[in-house]
């Protein structure tokens, strides 16, 4: 796993784009079972991943077999460092919450890969777009938020915030702890996609 994250980091350095946050993968137990993966992981979001800004759209020609996942995005108002966080401690670091869509894609045929394959491939990250930022309030219950994914007006799937490790705040707490083991932190201003719902 450490080699896979080193490959991910080396690839991102070669591309030379500044990081703007993180995307969490496999925070949903159903997704982990579907992909035969036993734990969450993360990828790094760069400015090149951000869609919908200044007319920036995704170039379908560079994609292999893209998919779209609805997510809850969190923006940090101050750095989140260390392990052992819970909902309350994570909440104190937040600035805003946003609806988000992530475009995922992978170089692996038929979406068949191991956890380390996916990590090395930056957790299949291809792009993301966020909706309007809602200023964070302590009382928000993101686990209860319901999402409905529609294509051309037809509902194709539904989910809830609780699908991301029980609560998107717990998904962010997992990320903070995982990064802390590597001497890293989630910086202020970072956008974190908390996992497909």
Backbone as a chain_set.jsonl record, in Angstrom:
{"seq": "XXXXXXXXXXXXXXXXXXXXXXXXXXXXXXXXXXXXXXXXXXXXXXXXXXXXXXXXXXXXXXXXXXXXXXXXXXXXXXXXXXXXXXXXXXXXXXXXXXXXXXXXXXXXXXXXXXXXXXXXXXXXXXXXXXXXXXXXXXXXXXXXXXXXXXXXXXXXXXXXXXXXXXXXXXXXXXXXXXXXXXXXXXXXXXXXXXXXX", "coords": {"N": [[0.828, -1.195, 0.0], [1.97, 1.243, 0.75], [3.791, 1.604, -1.33], [1.988, 1.965, -3.447], [0.723, 4.413, -2.771], [2.992, 6.0, -2.965], [3.498, 5.841, -5.711], [1.187, 7.101, -6.653], [1.637, 9.709, -5.62], [4.02, 10.394, -6.957], [3.187, 10.437, -9.622], [1.36, 12.575, -9.557], [3.127, 14.647, -8.906], [4.634, 14.736, -11.271], [2.73, 15.713, -13.031], [2.432, 18.252, -12.123], [0.403, 19.906, -11.064], [-1.259, 22.035, -8.726], [-2.434, 20.831, -5.579], [-5.817, 20.677, -4.496], [-7.358, 19.426, -2.703], [-8.84, 16.395, -1.407], [-10.081, 13.186, -2.427], [-12.225, 10.71, -1.3], [-12.322, 7.224, -1.496], [-14.381, 4.353, -1.71], [-15.814, 4.554, 0.701], [-18.284, 3.656, 1.123], [-19.884, 0.748, 2.218], [-21.246, -0.911, 0.471], [-20.059, -0.284, -2.004], [-17.435, -1.121, -1.498], [-17.839, -3.868, -1.254], [-18.847, -4.438, -3.817], [-16.628, -3.851, -5.416], [-14.796, -5.555, -4.384], [-12.997, -4.733, -2.379], [-11.329, -4.05, 0.664], [-11.145, -1.837, 2.363], [-11.395, 1.771, 2.858], [-9.919, 4.32, 0.691], [-7.777, 6.992, -0.508], [-7.557, 9.68, -2.876], [-5.852, 12.38, -4.537], [-7.064, 15.599, -5.185], [-6.651, 17.873, -7.821], [-6.184, 21.128, -9.3], [-6.679, 20.699, -11.964], [-8.608, 18.753, -11.913], [-10.904, 20.054, -11.236], [-14.078, 20.93, -12.297], [-16.397, 22.919, -14.249], [-15.617, 25.489, -13.625], [-15.031, 28.688, -14.789], [-15.986, 27.867, -17.265], [-14.68, 25.468, -17.663], [-14.679, 22.283, -18.865], [-15.033, 18.691, -18.97], [-12.871, 16.677, -20.896], [-14.038, 14.348, -22.851], [-12.698, 12.703, -24.582], [-10.311, 12.007, -23.362], [-10.984, 10.168, -21.524], [-11.652, 6.811, -20.372], [-13.643, 4.829, -19.457], [-15.854, 6.454, -18.098], [-17.662, 7.25, -15.057], [-20.256, 8.587, -12.955], [-20.555, 9.889, -9.698], [-22.644, 10.822, -7.035], [-21.91, 12.971, -4.303], [-21.056, 14.194, -0.986], [-19.424, 17.114, -0.309], [-16.868, 18.56, 1.671], [-15.499, 21.553, 2.987], [-12.559, 22.731, 4.428], [-12.021, 24.998, 7.075], [-9.907, 25.346, 8.694], [-6.731, 23.762, 9.341], [-6.76, 20.208, 9.614], [-5.443, 17.946, 11.649], [-3.759, 15.003, 12.872], [-4.729, 11.963, 14.647], [-7.621, 10.051, 15.825], [-9.962, 11.544, 15.685], [-13.434, 12.573, 15.954], [-16.958, 13.04, 15.155], [-17.558, 15.541, 16.364], [-15.039, 16.794, 16.797], [-14.028, 16.974, 14.196], [-15.966, 18.567, 13.031], [-15.441, 21.099, 14.072], [-13.468, 22.073, 12.463], [-14.476, 22.747, 10.033], [-15.595, 24.709, 7.234], [-17.486, 24.879, 5.18], [-20.168, 23.105, 3.485], [-20.975, 21.183, 0.607], [-22.961, 20.121, -2.198], [-21.884, 17.589, -4.466], [-20.577, 16.248, -7.533], [-18.695, 13.575, -8.631], [-16.516, 12.646, -11.203], [-15.491, 9.561, -12.079], [-12.947, 7.397, -13.298], [-11.046, 4.795, -14.777], [-7.987, 3.172, -15.601], [-8.032, 0.479, -15.698], [-9.36, -2.441, -17.177], [-12.883, -3.085, -17.31], [-13.336, -2.163, -14.742], [-11.93, -3.719, -12.891], [-9.851, -4.343, -10.325], [-7.273, -4.329, -7.773], [-7.028, -3.103, -4.381], [-4.552, -1.747, -4.1], [-3.914, -1.285, -6.782], [-5.904, 0.581, -7.434], [-5.314, 2.695, -5.694], [-2.787, 3.522, -6.678], [-3.65, 4.528, -9.074], [-4.686, 6.975, -8.429], [-7.087, 6.705, -7.048], [-9.046, 6.429, -9.0], [-9.768, 8.993, -9.822], [-11.138, 11.489, -11.906], [-12.402, 13.922, -12.276], [-14.287, 16.669, -10.8], [-17.197, 18.417, -9.666], [-18.657, 21.005, -7.79], [-21.576, 22.103, -6.021], [-23.346, 25.051, -4.844], [-21.785, 26.531, -1.985], [-22.622, 25.905, 1.345], [-22.585, 27.591, 4.323], [-20.92, 26.135, 7.099], [-22.611, 24.651, 9.853], [-22.848, 23.71, 13.239], [-24.998, 22.015, 13.889], [-25.697, 20.475, 11.676], [-26.825, 17.465, 10.204], [-25.367, 15.367, 8.414], [-25.449, 12.684, 7.824], [-28.104, 12.086, 7.514], [-28.836, 13.265, 5.171], [-30.408, 13.048, 2.054], [-29.895, 11.804, -1.241], [-30.568, 11.998, -4.7], [-29.956, 10.645, -7.775], [-30.249, 11.707, -11.033], [-30.755, 11.17, -14.51], [-31.35, 12.875, -17.342], [-33.842, 13.565, -16.231], [-34.792, 11.169, -15.244], [-34.821, 9.093, -12.437], [-32.05, 7.338, -11.376], [-30.668, 6.303, -9.257], [-30.446, 6.21, -5.642], [-29.295, 7.552, -2.525], [-27.816, 8.028, 0.763], [-26.342, 10.312, 3.109], [-25.31, 8.814, 5.184], [-24.301, 6.605, 3.929], [-21.639, 7.002, 3.496], [-19.415, 5.819, 5.322], [-21.093, 5.82, 7.548], [-21.399, 8.468, 8.254], [-20.556, 11.464, 6.654], [-18.772, 13.087, 8.098], [-17.399, 11.266, 9.667], [-16.046, 9.922, 7.701], [-14.269, 11.902, 6.903], [-12.845, 12.104, 9.308], [-11.619, 9.583, 9.286], [-9.859, 9.978, 7.099], [-8.175, 12.002, 8.137], [-6.926, 10.598, 10.236], [-5.64, 8.54, 8.793], [-3.89, 9.996, 7.16], [-2.364, 11.157, 9.192], [-0.849, 9.022, 10.117], [1.118, 9.027, 8.26], [2.45, 11.32, 8.657], [1.145, 13.572, 7.686], [-1.414, 16.093, 6.999], [-4.79, 17.397, 6.672], [-5.084, 20.221, 4.864], [-6.0, 23.679, 5.628], [-8.655, 25.1, 3.776], [-8.838, 23.037, 2.003], [-10.775, 20.939, -0.162], [-12.84, 18.207, 0.405], [-13.996, 15.337, -0.98], [-16.304, 13.151, 0.167], [-16.936, 10.543, -0.515], [-18.642, 8.255, -2.693], [-22.196, 8.135, -2.829]], "CA": [[0.0, 0.0, 0.0], [2.846, 2.421, 0.773], [4.294, 1.766, -2.699], [0.901, 2.489, -4.281], [0.586, 5.84, -2.488], [4.191, 6.652, -3.51], [3.269, 5.953, -7.162], [0.177, 8.159, -6.799], [2.272, 11.002, -5.361], [4.989, 10.664, -8.022], [2.421, 10.787, -10.827], [0.827, 13.923, -9.364], [4.258, 15.573, -9.016], [4.972, 14.849, -12.694], [1.727, 16.547, -13.689], [2.731, 19.614, -11.7], [-0.778, 20.715, -10.738], [-1.411, 22.191, -7.276], [-3.518, 20.081, -4.936], [-6.898, 21.491, -3.922], [-8.059, 18.632, -1.703], [-8.781, 14.94, -1.441], [-11.3, 12.43, -2.688], [-12.225, 9.435, -0.596], [-12.886, 6.131, -2.261], [-14.838, 3.147, -1.017], [-16.355, 4.8, 2.041], [-19.549, 2.919, 1.167], [-19.706, -0.705, 2.35], [-21.753, -1.544, -0.757], [-19.038, -0.128, -3.043], [-16.289, -1.992, -1.162], [-18.235, -5.243, -1.598], [-18.961, -4.527, -5.279], [-15.299, -3.811, -6.026], [-13.952, -6.527, -3.687], [-11.967, -3.953, -1.691], [-11.643, -4.233, 2.079], [-11.029, -0.625, 3.166], [-11.402, 3.001, 2.058], [-8.631, 4.875, 0.298], [-7.929, 8.375, -0.919], [-6.811, 10.249, -3.986], [-5.624, 13.819, -4.398], [-7.72, 16.444, -6.172], [-5.846, 18.997, -8.267], [-6.944, 22.149, -10.018], [-7.079, 20.115, -13.252], [-9.796, 17.928, -11.684], [-12.062, 20.903, -10.94], [-14.894, 21.19, -13.479], [-17.439, 23.924, -14.087], [-15.059, 26.785, -13.262], [-14.641, 29.422, -16.006], [-16.333, 27.093, -18.454], [-13.856, 24.265, -17.755], [-15.459, 21.054, -18.991], [-14.187, 17.504, -19.064], [-12.594, 16.208, -22.252], [-14.405, 12.92, -22.875], [-11.718, 11.972, -25.37], [-9.209, 11.509, -22.538], [-11.532, 9.205, -20.571], [-11.74, 5.424, -20.839], [-15.028, 4.436, -19.191], [-16.221, 7.289, -16.95], [-18.911, 7.115, -14.311], [-20.519, 9.751, -12.114], [-21.002, 9.544, -8.349], [-23.041, 11.951, -6.186], [-21.166, 12.966, -3.043], [-21.093, 15.363, -0.123], [-18.084, 17.699, -0.214], [-16.618, 19.403, 2.838], [-14.355, 22.463, 2.846], [-11.987, 22.998, 5.734], [-11.682, 26.367, 7.422], [-8.58, 25.308, 9.3], [-6.063, 22.467, 9.177], [-7.195, 19.068, 10.422], [-4.261, 17.098, 11.808], [-3.77, 14.022, 13.944], [-5.662, 10.839, 14.639], [-8.568, 9.992, 16.932], [-11.055, 12.513, 15.555], [-14.822, 12.121, 15.875], [-17.808, 14.033, 14.49], [-17.462, 16.853, 17.011], [-13.737, 17.435, 16.574], [-13.934, 17.287, 12.765], [-16.908, 19.662, 12.763], [-14.838, 22.379, 14.46], [-12.497, 22.47, 11.431], [-15.159, 22.934, 8.756], [-16.001, 26.026, 6.776], [-18.666, 24.793, 4.325], [-20.57, 21.816, 2.919], [-21.462, 21.389, -0.755], [-23.263, 18.939, -3.003], [-20.817, 17.386, -5.455], [-20.544, 15.106, -8.436], [-17.345, 13.181, -9.01], [-16.341, 11.805, -12.38], [-14.447, 8.56, -11.854], [-12.519, 6.682, -14.489], [-9.909, 3.952, -14.436], [-7.274, 2.564, -16.733], [-8.168, -0.978, -15.61], [-10.545, -2.922, -17.908], [-14.066, -3.569, -16.591], [-13.274, -1.75, -13.338], [-11.418, -4.839, -12.088], [-8.53, -4.001, -9.793], [-7.072, -4.508, -6.336], [-6.96, -1.84, -3.652], [-3.315, -1.03, -4.42], [-4.045, -0.796, -8.162], [-6.749, 1.769, -7.414], [-4.567, 3.773, -5.03], [-1.771, 4.003, -7.616], [-4.394, 5.23, -10.132], [-5.284, 8.14, -7.763], [-8.449, 6.338, -6.651], [-9.914, 6.583, -10.181], [-10.261, 10.362, -9.93], [-11.047, 12.111, -13.225], [-12.9, 15.282, -12.204], [-15.371, 16.895, -9.84], [-17.865, 19.712, -9.665], [-19.416, 21.217, -6.557], [-22.661, 23.067, -6.049], [-23.149, 26.201, -3.955], [-21.295, 26.248, -0.628], [-23.491, 26.27, 2.456], [-21.725, 27.763, 5.499], [-21.054, 25.032, 8.039], [-23.222, 24.872, 11.156], [-22.626, 22.553, 14.101], [-26.142, 21.11, 13.992], [-25.98, 19.724, 10.452], [-26.783, 15.998, 10.269], [-25.095, 14.966, 7.036], [-25.826, 11.284, 7.659], [-29.518, 12.008, 7.148], [-29.066, 13.901, 3.873], [-30.746, 12.102, 0.989], [-29.481, 12.221, -2.578], [-31.199, 11.281, -5.795], [-29.216, 10.861, -9.012], [-31.136, 11.644, -12.19], [-30.212, 11.367, -15.85], [-32.444, 13.332, -18.204], [-35.091, 13.562, -15.487], [-35.122, 9.835, -14.737], [-34.043, 8.689, -11.267], [-31.288, 6.109, -11.614], [-30.196, 5.744, -7.992], [-30.628, 7.031, -4.447], [-28.381, 7.252, -1.431], [-27.888, 8.898, 1.939], [-25.043, 10.676, 3.658], [-24.845, 7.726, 6.052], [-23.6, 5.599, 3.122], [-20.206, 7.3, 3.578], [-18.881, 5.404, 6.621], [-22.047, 6.143, 8.606], [-21.543, 9.919, 8.301], [-19.413, 12.06, 5.967], [-17.786, 13.595, 9.059], [-16.556, 10.136, 10.071], [-15.158, 9.664, 6.569], [-13.191, 12.894, 7.027], [-12.035, 11.693, 10.463], [-10.768, 8.477, 8.809], [-8.792, 10.558, 6.28], [-7.221, 12.684, 9.024], [-6.142, 9.582, 10.924], [-4.802, 7.835, 7.817], [-2.809, 10.914, 6.795], [-1.516, 11.367, 10.365], [0.11, 7.912, 10.165], [2.162, 9.328, 7.282], [2.994, 12.633, 8.966], [0.461, 14.565, 6.859], [-2.656, 16.64, 7.54], [-5.7, 17.987, 5.694], [-4.839, 21.662, 5.059], [-7.085, 24.66, 5.562], [-9.057, 25.419, 2.422], [-8.991, 21.82, 1.195], [-12.092, 20.363, -0.439], [-12.776, 16.757, 0.554], [-15.148, 14.56, -1.439], [-16.348, 12.151, 1.243], [-17.224, 9.205, -1.018], [-19.861, 8.076, -3.47], [-23.386, 7.734, -2.09]], "C": [[0.872, 1.258, 0.0], [3.448, 2.668, -0.605], [3.234, 2.395, -3.596], [0.7, 3.981, -4.037], [1.806, 6.617, -2.991], [4.06, 6.837, -5.019], [2.261, 7.069, -7.438], [0.822, 9.534, -6.666], [3.257, 11.368, -6.473], [4.29, 11.084, -9.308], [1.884, 12.21, -10.722], [1.939, 14.968, -9.436], [4.633, 15.797, -10.478], [3.992, 15.755, -13.422], [1.847, 18.003, -13.281], [1.543, 20.502, -11.4], [-0.917, 20.839, -9.222], [-2.614, 21.396, -6.746], [-4.543, 21.059, -4.381], [-7.674, 20.715, -2.866], [-7.875, 17.154, -1.917], [-10.122, 14.373, -1.869], [-11.161, 11.107, -1.961], [-12.887, 8.394, -1.478], [-13.31, 5.004, -1.332], [-15.205, 3.397, 0.439], [-17.692, 4.096, 2.21], [-19.259, 1.417, 1.245], [-20.178, -1.426, 1.091], [-20.731, -1.442, -1.886], [-17.829, -1.019, -2.768], [-16.607, -3.428, -1.534], [-18.284, -5.424, -3.115], [-17.596, -4.61, -5.942], [-14.318, -4.779, -5.366], [-12.732, -5.856, -3.048], [-12.328, -3.925, -0.214], [-11.532, -2.977, 2.947], [-11.108, 0.607, 2.268], [-9.989, 3.354, 1.593], [-8.839, 6.34, -0.054], [-7.12, 8.659, -2.166], [-6.673, 11.738, -3.733], [-6.338, 14.547, -5.531], [-6.793, 17.598, -6.528], [-6.748, 20.005, -8.97], [-7.438, 21.614, -11.358], [-8.324, 19.24, -13.117], [-11.071, 18.771, -11.545], [-12.796, 21.248, -12.241], [-15.878, 22.317, -13.195], [-16.937, 25.283, -13.677], [-14.582, 27.459, -14.55], [-14.883, 28.596, -17.267], [-15.521, 25.824, -18.64], [-14.763, 23.024, -17.795], [-14.508, 19.878, -19.122], [-14.05, 17.084, -20.516], [-12.87, 14.715, -22.297], [-13.396, 12.087, -23.658], [-10.565, 11.42, -24.558], [-9.671, 10.45, -21.523], [-11.684, 7.826, -21.201], [-13.167, 4.912, -20.679], [-15.508, 5.166, -17.933], [-17.564, 6.919, -16.329], [-19.051, 8.355, -13.43], [-21.067, 9.288, -10.774], [-21.437, 10.81, -7.614], [-22.355, 11.83, -4.822], [-21.49, 14.209, -2.223], [-19.654, 15.842, 0.017], [-18.012, 18.596, 1.014], [-15.425, 20.302, 2.541], [-13.865, 22.835, 4.235], [-11.659, 24.467, 5.912], [-10.33, 26.452, 8.088], [-8.039, 23.889, 9.216], [-6.622, 21.419, 10.132], [-6.032, 18.089, 10.478], [-4.485, 16.104, 12.94], [-4.839, 12.966, 13.797], [-6.656, 10.975, 15.785], [-9.702, 10.996, 16.861], [-12.413, 11.826, 15.532], [-15.639, 13.218, 15.193], [-17.58, 15.436, 15.053], [-16.134, 17.53, 16.705], [-13.536, 17.798, 15.109], [-14.783, 18.513, 12.456], [-16.287, 21.027, 13.057], [-13.838, 22.905, 13.424], [-13.155, 22.866, 10.119], [-15.583, 24.377, 8.514], [-17.319, 25.952, 6.008], [-18.922, 23.347, 3.921], [-21.198, 22.095, 1.56], [-21.926, 20.071, -1.356], [-22.168, 18.805, -4.056], [-21.135, 16.197, -6.347], [-19.087, 14.837, -8.743], [-17.409, 12.349, -10.278], [-15.194, 10.856, -12.059], [-14.169, 7.846, -13.171], [-11.325, 5.839, -14.063], [-9.279, 3.392, -15.692], [-7.464, 1.041, -16.756], [-9.449, -1.449, -16.291], [-11.643, -3.416, -16.965], [-14.069, -3.207, -15.103], [-12.841, -2.911, -12.437], [-10.013, -4.488, -11.628], [-8.477, -4.328, -8.308], [-7.041, -3.126, -5.685], [-5.704, -1.067, -4.039], [-3.303, -0.535, -5.863], [-4.793, 0.536, -8.171], [-6.05, 2.949, -6.757], [-3.553, 4.367, -5.997], [-2.396, 4.819, -8.737], [-5.148, 6.441, -9.563], [-6.762, 7.922, -7.455], [-9.464, 6.649, -7.754], [-10.432, 7.998, -10.397], [-10.053, 10.925, -11.326], [-11.547, 13.554, -13.215], [-13.981, 15.42, -11.152], [-15.95, 18.285, -10.05], [-18.659, 19.818, -8.372], [-20.519, 22.229, -6.809], [-22.366, 24.2, -5.093], [-22.715, 25.772, -2.552], [-22.286, 26.761, 0.406], [-22.601, 26.428, 3.687], [-21.999, 26.675, 6.536], [-21.702, 25.488, 9.34], [-23.116, 23.581, 11.957], [-23.78, 21.551, 14.087], [-26.44, 20.285, 12.754], [-25.857, 18.22, 10.683], [-26.607, 15.478, 8.844], [-25.434, 13.502, 6.783], [-27.255, 11.121, 7.186], [-29.819, 12.619, 5.778], [-29.342, 12.831, 2.821], [-30.345, 12.678, -0.351], [-30.193, 11.355, -3.609], [-30.44, 11.646, -7.069], [-30.147, 10.665, -10.19], [-30.338, 11.851, -13.47], [-31.395, 11.696, -16.749], [-33.799, 13.209, -17.513], [-35.496, 12.226, -14.902], [-34.224, 9.482, -13.555], [-33.362, 7.354, -11.546], [-30.743, 5.496, -10.324], [-30.461, 6.736, -6.866], [-29.597, 6.624, -3.409], [-28.607, 8.213, -0.295], [-26.481, 9.218, 2.399], [-24.446, 9.578, 4.518], [-24.127, 6.63, 5.264], [-22.091, 5.818, 3.121], [-19.733, 7.063, 5.011], [-19.795, 5.758, 7.797], [-22.343, 7.618, 8.701], [-20.347, 10.506, 7.561], [-18.356, 12.635, 6.912], [-16.862, 12.48, 9.542], [-15.608, 9.738, 8.946], [-13.978, 10.638, 6.603], [-12.28, 12.562, 8.209], [-11.108, 10.545, 10.087], [-9.59, 9.035, 8.023], [-7.741, 11.217, 7.159], [-6.324, 11.677, 9.735], [-5.182, 8.858, 10.0], [-3.626, 8.711, 7.393], [-1.842, 11.109, 7.96], [-0.48, 10.259, 10.5], [1.291, 8.155, 9.238], [2.774, 10.708, 7.503], [2.366, 13.767, 8.176], [-0.818, 15.031, 7.54], [-3.522, 17.122, 6.382], [-5.588, 19.505, 5.876], [-6.103, 22.516, 5.045], [-7.374, 24.971, 4.104], [-9.275, 24.206, 1.542], [-10.458, 21.448, 1.02], [-11.941, 18.86, -0.331], [-14.09, 16.162, 0.065], [-15.206, 13.329, -0.548], [-16.771, 10.758, 0.788], [-18.584, 9.103, -1.687], [-21.013, 7.556, -2.617], [-24.292, 6.855, -2.945]], "O": [[0.547, 2.233, -0.677], [3.601, 3.82, -1.012], [3.546, 3.26, -4.414], [0.523, 4.741, -4.989], [1.674, 7.77, -3.401], [4.462, 7.87, -5.554], [2.454, 7.881, -8.343], [0.589, 10.418, -7.491], [3.321, 12.526, -6.885], [4.754, 11.987, -10.003], [1.946, 12.969, -11.689], [1.727, 16.058, -9.968], [4.918, 16.926, -10.879], [4.382, 16.487, -14.332], [1.412, 18.893, -14.012], [1.654, 21.726, -11.47], [-0.717, 19.859, -8.503], [-3.66, 21.312, -7.389], [-4.196, 22.122, -3.867], [-8.549, 21.274, -2.204], [-6.898, 16.707, -2.519], [-11.164, 15.003, -1.693], [-10.111, 10.465, -2.004], [-13.897, 8.665, -2.127], [-12.678, 4.744, -0.308], [-14.942, 2.564, 1.307], [-18.18, 3.956, 3.332], [-18.491, 0.881, 0.445], [-19.589, -2.428, 0.686], [-20.548, -2.395, -2.643], [-17.262, -1.604, -3.691], [-15.754, -4.136, -2.068], [-17.82, -6.437, -3.639], [-17.416, -5.346, -6.913], [-13.146, -4.825, -5.738], [-11.604, -6.335, -3.159], [-13.501, -3.79, 0.133], [-11.798, -3.04, 4.147], [-10.911, 0.506, 1.057], [-9.004, 2.767, 2.041], [-9.942, 6.869, 0.085], [-6.141, 7.978, -2.47], [-7.298, 12.288, -2.826], [-6.229, 14.16, -6.695], [-6.215, 18.231, -5.644], [-7.93, 19.748, -9.198], [-8.494, 22.025, -11.839], [-9.023, 19.01, -14.103], [-12.179, 18.263, -11.716], [-12.201, 21.793, -13.17], [-16.157, 22.63, -12.038], [-17.746, 26.169, -13.399], [-13.818, 26.869, -15.314], [-14.09, 28.624, -18.209], [-15.651, 25.161, -19.668], [-15.518, 22.765, -16.858], [-13.313, 20.059, -19.358], [-15.018, 17.134, -21.275], [-12.056, 13.909, -21.846], [-13.26, 10.888, -23.413], [-9.902, 10.476, -24.986], [-8.866, 9.908, -20.766], [-11.827, 7.699, -22.417], [-13.826, 4.594, -21.669], [-15.564, 4.586, -16.849], [-18.454, 6.366, -16.975], [-18.081, 9.076, -13.193], [-21.93, 8.412, -10.713], [-20.68, 11.779, -7.569], [-22.236, 10.739, -4.265], [-22.118, 15.148, -2.711], [-18.772, 15.079, 0.41], [-18.967, 19.296, 1.349], [-14.454, 19.87, 1.92], [-14.65, 23.207, 5.108], [-11.094, 25.104, 5.024], [-9.677, 27.494, 8.059], [-8.796, 22.933, 9.042], [-6.916, 21.701, 11.293], [-5.678, 17.477, 9.47], [-5.29, 16.334, 13.843], [-5.726, 13.055, 12.949], [-6.556, 11.885, 16.608], [-10.342, 11.274, 17.875], [-12.534, 10.663, 15.146], [-15.083, 14.204, 14.711], [-17.428, 16.398, 14.3], [-16.107, 18.718, 16.387], [-12.934, 18.828, 14.808], [-14.363, 19.393, 11.705], [-16.577, 22.002, 12.364], [-13.412, 24.057, 13.505], [-12.468, 23.281, 9.186], [-15.88, 25.139, 9.435], [-18.173, 26.828, 6.147], [-18.042, 22.49, 3.998], [-21.869, 23.11, 1.374], [-21.357, 19.02, -1.064], [-21.593, 19.804, -4.487], [-21.858, 15.277, -5.966], [-18.331, 15.751, -9.074], [-18.249, 11.46, -10.411], [-14.07, 11.287, -11.8], [-15.04, 7.714, -14.031], [-10.667, 6.159, -13.073], [-9.944, 3.169, -16.704], [-7.093, 0.388, -17.731], [-10.522, -0.913, -16.013], [-11.372, -4.074, -15.961], [-14.729, -3.869, -14.302], [-13.352, -3.051, -11.326], [-9.097, -4.352, -12.44], [-9.502, -4.571, -7.672], [-7.031, -2.107, -6.375], [-5.773, 0.138, -4.281], [-2.741, 0.524, -6.145], [-4.377, 1.493, -8.825], [-6.182, 4.083, -7.218], [-3.465, 5.588, -6.125], [-1.748, 5.705, -9.293], [-6.137, 6.884, -10.148], [-7.579, 8.834, -7.584], [-10.588, 7.072, -7.482], [-11.434, 8.186, -11.086], [-8.953, 10.86, -11.875], [-11.146, 14.339, -14.074], [-14.525, 14.428, -10.667], [-15.284, 19.195, -10.543], [-19.257, 18.844, -7.915], [-20.416, 23.089, -7.683], [-21.251, 24.304, -4.58], [-23.211, 24.785, -2.006], [-22.729, 27.908, 0.345], [-21.919, 25.475, 4.064], [-23.15, 26.337, 6.815], [-21.394, 26.559, 9.864], [-23.275, 22.488, 11.412], [-23.552, 20.353, 14.257], [-27.357, 19.464, 12.778], [-24.89, 17.759, 11.289], [-27.586, 15.187, 8.156], [-25.681, 13.118, 5.64], [-27.588, 10.133, 6.531], [-30.939, 12.5, 5.282], [-28.614, 11.845, 2.709], [-30.439, 13.885, -0.577], [-30.392, 10.156, -3.417], [-30.301, 12.824, -7.398], [-30.76, 9.609, -10.344], [-29.371, 12.612, -13.501], [-32.32, 10.898, -16.898], [-34.783, 12.8, -18.129], [-36.456, 12.158, -14.134], [-33.0, 9.564, -13.661], [-34.01, 6.372, -11.906], [-30.396, 4.315, -10.293], [-30.67, 7.927, -7.096], [-29.094, 5.501, -3.415], [-29.463, 9.095, -0.361], [-25.54, 8.478, 2.112], [-23.226, 9.422, 4.58], [-23.421, 5.811, 5.853], [-21.339, 4.906, 2.776], [-19.661, 7.995, 5.811], [-19.321, 5.969, 8.914], [-23.413, 8.005, 9.172], [-19.217, 10.086, 7.813], [-17.174, 12.67, 6.569], [-15.681, 12.716, 9.798], [-14.498, 9.27, 9.201], [-12.835, 10.251, 6.363], [-11.064, 12.726, 8.113], [-9.951, 10.516, 10.506], [-8.45, 8.626, 8.242], [-6.545, 11.015, 6.952], [-5.112, 11.871, 9.828], [-4.04, 8.588, 10.373], [-2.499, 8.23, 7.277], [-0.634, 11.214, 7.749], [0.641, 10.509, 10.943], [2.35, 7.553, 9.412], [3.517, 11.211, 6.66], [2.985, 14.818, 8.009], [-1.255, 14.446, 8.53], [-3.05, 17.24, 5.251], [-5.956, 20.024, 6.93], [-7.138, 22.114, 4.514], [-6.457, 25.093, 3.292], [-9.835, 24.322, 0.451], [-11.272, 21.619, 1.927], [-11.016, 18.289, -0.909], [-15.156, 16.44, 0.614], [-14.257, 12.546, -0.511], [-16.948, 9.872, 1.625], [-19.542, 9.771, -1.299], [-20.837, 6.659, -1.793], [-25.347, 6.422, -2.482]]}, "num_chains": 1, "name": "protein.A"}
